[in-house]
Short mmCIF file of C-alpha atoms in Angstrom, two decimals:
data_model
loop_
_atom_site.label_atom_id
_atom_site.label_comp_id
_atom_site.label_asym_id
_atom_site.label_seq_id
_atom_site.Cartn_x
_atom_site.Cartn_y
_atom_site.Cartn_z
CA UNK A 264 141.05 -91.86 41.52
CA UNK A 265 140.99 -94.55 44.68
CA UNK A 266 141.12 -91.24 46.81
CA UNK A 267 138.02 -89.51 45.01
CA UNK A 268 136.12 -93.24 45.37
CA UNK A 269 137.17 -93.22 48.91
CA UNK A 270 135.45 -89.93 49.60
CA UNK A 271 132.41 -90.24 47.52
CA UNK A 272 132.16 -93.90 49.74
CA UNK A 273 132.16 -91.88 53.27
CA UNK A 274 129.69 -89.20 52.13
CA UNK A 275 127.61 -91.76 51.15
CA UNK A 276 128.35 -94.37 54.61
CA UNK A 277 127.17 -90.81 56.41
CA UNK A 278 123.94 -91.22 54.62
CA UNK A 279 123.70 -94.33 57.29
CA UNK A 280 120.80 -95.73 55.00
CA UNK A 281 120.87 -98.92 53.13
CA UNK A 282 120.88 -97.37 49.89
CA UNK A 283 124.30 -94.99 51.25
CA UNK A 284 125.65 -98.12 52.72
CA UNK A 285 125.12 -100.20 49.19
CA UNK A 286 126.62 -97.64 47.24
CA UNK A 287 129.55 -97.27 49.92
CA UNK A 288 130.34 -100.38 49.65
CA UNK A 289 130.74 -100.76 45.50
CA UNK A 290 132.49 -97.21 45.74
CA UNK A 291 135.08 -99.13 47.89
CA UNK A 292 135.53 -102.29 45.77
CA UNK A 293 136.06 -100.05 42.94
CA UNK A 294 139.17 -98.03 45.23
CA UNK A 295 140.60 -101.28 46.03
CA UNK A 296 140.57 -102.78 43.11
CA UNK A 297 142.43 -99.70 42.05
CA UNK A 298 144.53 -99.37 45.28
CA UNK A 299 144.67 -103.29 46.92
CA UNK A 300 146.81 -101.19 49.05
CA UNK A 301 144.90 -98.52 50.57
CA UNK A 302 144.44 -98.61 54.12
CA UNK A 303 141.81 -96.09 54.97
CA UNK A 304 139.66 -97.70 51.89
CA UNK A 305 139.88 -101.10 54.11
CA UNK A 306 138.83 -99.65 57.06
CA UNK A 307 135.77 -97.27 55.43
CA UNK A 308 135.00 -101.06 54.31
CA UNK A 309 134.83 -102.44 57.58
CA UNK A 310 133.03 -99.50 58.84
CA UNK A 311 130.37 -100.21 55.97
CA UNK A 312 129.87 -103.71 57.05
CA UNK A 313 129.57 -103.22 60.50
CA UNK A 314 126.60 -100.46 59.93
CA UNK A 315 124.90 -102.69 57.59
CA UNK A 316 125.14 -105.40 60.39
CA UNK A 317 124.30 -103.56 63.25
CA UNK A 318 121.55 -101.27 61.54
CA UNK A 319 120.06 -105.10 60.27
CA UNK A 320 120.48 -106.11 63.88
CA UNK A 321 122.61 -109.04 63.27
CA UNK A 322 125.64 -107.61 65.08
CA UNK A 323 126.22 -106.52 68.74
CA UNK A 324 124.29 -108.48 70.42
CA UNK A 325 126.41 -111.06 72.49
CA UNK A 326 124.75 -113.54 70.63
CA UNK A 327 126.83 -112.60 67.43
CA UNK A 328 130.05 -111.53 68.80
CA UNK A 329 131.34 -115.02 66.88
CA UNK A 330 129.98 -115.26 64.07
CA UNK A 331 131.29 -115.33 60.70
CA UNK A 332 130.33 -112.00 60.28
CA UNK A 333 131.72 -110.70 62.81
CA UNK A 334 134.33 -112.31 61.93
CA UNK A 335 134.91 -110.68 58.75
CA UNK A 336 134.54 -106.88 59.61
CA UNK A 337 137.01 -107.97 62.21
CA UNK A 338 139.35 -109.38 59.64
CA UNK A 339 139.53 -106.61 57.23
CA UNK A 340 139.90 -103.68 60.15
CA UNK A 341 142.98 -105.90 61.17
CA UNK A 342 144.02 -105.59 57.37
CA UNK A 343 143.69 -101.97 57.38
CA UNK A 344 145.83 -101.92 60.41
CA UNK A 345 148.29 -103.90 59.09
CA UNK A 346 149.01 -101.96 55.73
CA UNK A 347 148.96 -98.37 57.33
CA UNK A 348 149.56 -98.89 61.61
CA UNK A 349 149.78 -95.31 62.08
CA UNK A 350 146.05 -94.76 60.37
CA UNK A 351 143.57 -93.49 63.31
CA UNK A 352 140.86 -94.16 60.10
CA UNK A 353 141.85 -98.16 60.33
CA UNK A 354 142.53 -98.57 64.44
CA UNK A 355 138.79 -96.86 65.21
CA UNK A 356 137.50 -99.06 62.86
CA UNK A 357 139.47 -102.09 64.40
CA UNK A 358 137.92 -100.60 68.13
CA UNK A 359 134.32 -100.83 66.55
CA UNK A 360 134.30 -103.79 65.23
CA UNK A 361 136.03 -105.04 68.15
CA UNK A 362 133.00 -103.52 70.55
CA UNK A 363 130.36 -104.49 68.17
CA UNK A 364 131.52 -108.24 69.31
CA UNK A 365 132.02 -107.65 73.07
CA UNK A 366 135.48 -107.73 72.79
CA UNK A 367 135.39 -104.34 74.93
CA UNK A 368 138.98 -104.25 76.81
CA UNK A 369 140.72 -103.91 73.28
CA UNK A 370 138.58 -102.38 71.70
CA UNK A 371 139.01 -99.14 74.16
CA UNK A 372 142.28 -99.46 73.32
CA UNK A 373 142.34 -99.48 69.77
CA UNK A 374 139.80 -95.93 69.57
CA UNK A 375 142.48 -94.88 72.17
CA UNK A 376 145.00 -95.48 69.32
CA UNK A 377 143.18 -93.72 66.90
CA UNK A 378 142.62 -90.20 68.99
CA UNK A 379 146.51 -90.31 69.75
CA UNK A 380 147.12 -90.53 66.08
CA UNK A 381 144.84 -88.55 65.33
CA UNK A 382 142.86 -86.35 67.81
CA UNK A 383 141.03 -84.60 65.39
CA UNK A 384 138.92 -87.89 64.31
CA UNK A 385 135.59 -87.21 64.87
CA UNK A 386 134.55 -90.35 64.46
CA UNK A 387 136.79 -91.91 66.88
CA UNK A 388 135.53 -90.19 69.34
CA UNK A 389 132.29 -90.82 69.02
CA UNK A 390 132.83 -94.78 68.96
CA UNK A 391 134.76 -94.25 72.60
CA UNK A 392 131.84 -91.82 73.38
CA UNK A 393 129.19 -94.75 72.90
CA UNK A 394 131.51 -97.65 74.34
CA UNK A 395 132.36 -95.67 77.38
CA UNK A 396 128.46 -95.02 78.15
CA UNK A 397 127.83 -98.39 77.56
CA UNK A 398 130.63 -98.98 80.14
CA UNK A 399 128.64 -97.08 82.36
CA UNK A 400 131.08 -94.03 82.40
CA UNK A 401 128.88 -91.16 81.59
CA UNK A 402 131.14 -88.24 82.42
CA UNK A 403 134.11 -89.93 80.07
CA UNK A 404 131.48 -90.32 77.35
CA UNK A 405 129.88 -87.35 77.51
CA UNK A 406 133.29 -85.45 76.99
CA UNK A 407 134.07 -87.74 74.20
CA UNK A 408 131.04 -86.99 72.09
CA UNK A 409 131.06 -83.42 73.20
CA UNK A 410 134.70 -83.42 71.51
CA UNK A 411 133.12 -85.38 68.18
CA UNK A 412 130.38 -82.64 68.26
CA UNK A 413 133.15 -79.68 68.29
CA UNK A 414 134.65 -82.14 65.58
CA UNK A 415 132.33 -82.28 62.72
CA UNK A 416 129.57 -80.28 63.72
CA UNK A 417 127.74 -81.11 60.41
CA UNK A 418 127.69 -84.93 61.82
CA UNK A 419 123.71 -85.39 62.44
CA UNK A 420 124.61 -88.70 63.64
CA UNK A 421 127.38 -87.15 65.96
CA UNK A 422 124.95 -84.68 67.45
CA UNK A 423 122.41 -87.81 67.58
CA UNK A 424 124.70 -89.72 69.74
CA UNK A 425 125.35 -86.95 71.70
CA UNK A 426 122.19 -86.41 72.57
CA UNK A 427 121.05 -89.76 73.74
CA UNK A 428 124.22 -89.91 75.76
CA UNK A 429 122.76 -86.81 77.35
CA UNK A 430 119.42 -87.76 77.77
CA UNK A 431 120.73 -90.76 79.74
CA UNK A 432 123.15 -88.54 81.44
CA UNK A 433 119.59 -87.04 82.70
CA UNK A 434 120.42 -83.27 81.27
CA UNK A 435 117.13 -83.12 79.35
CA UNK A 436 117.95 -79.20 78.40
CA UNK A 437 121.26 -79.96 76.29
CA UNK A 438 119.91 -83.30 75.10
CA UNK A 439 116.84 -81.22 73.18
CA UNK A 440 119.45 -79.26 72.13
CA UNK A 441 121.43 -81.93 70.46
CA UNK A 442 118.88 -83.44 69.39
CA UNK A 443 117.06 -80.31 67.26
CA UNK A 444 120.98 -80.11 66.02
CA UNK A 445 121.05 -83.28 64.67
CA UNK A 446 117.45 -82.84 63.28
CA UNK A 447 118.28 -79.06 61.38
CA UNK A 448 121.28 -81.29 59.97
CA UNK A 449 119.53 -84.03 58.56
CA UNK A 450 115.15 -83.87 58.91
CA UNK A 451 115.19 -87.25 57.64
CA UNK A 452 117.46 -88.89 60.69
CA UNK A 453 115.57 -91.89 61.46
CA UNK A 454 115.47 -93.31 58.07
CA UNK A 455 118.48 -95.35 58.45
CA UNK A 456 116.62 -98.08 61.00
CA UNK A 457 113.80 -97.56 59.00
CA UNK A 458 115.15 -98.62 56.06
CA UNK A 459 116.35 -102.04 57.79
#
């Protein structure tokens, strides 16, 4: 039952609305409070508080890489870590938190954890694919979220990524490409920082 919640929590944290991330959220109380236990449920938690942060643009700016908030997603990725270390689910979300508050050195390694244990985590990827580009690596990156693309290609928000990183890569062709991916996947694709 904790397993089912779990799921039906990360098809709704895809949504990457407030309403998906709300709902996320309870579905996740409701698995712990089942499971107290369950590592990947921690870490889908931490995942669901850093979007609603960052998408409310209270985290990631250098500004907020201390506060209490921060703090907390921080906190419970570490948790997840702790009850399951060979979960690539709880070390990526341990590496995102960790970038969101500019703690970048660790937090490469930590989504470098996560592909080794599991190199099939789209997700993953895609977190290393942004913090490398921010790192001003853009061949790294690009191969990172090309790899998250190949992933989960049903991932609007993959293929979104993707194509910014390529836009900024300056291949305009594939980027337009990406980007009408990620728009035949989800139409609606902006309503997640509209809805903040």
């Amino acid at each position: 039952e904790a397993f089912e919640l779990y799921v039906q929590a990360r098809q709704a944290w895809n949504l990457r609305t407030k309403a998906g991330h709300l709902r996320a959220e309870a579905l996740l109380h409701r698995a712990l409070a089942l499971e107290p236990k369950f590592a990947r449920a921690h870490a889908a938690l931490a995942d669901v508080w850093r979007n609603i942060a960052e998408y409310g643009d209270t985290l990631g700016r250098f500004d907020s890489r201390d506060s209490a908030e921060q703090e907390r997603i921080v906190a419970k990725a570490r948790e997840a870590v702790g009850l399951d270390p060979d979960s690539a689910e709880a070390h990526a979300a341990l590496g995102a938190a960790l970038w969101a508050g500019w703690n970048r050195a660790e937090a490469e390694v930590m989504l470098r954890r996560a592909i080794a244990l599991n190199p099939n985590y789209a997700s993953a990827h895609q977190w290393l694919g942004r913090a490398l580009l921010n790192e001003g690596r853009p061949a790294e990156a690009l191969a990172e979220l090309k790899l998250a693309t190949e992933q989960d290609p049903l991932s609007w928000i993959i293929f979104d990524n993707y194509s910014g990183a390529l836009a900024r890569a300056g291949n305009y062709r594939e980027a337009l490409a990406a980007a009408d991916r990620a728009l035949a996947l989800r139409s609606d694709n902006r309503a997640a920082s509209e809805e903040y």
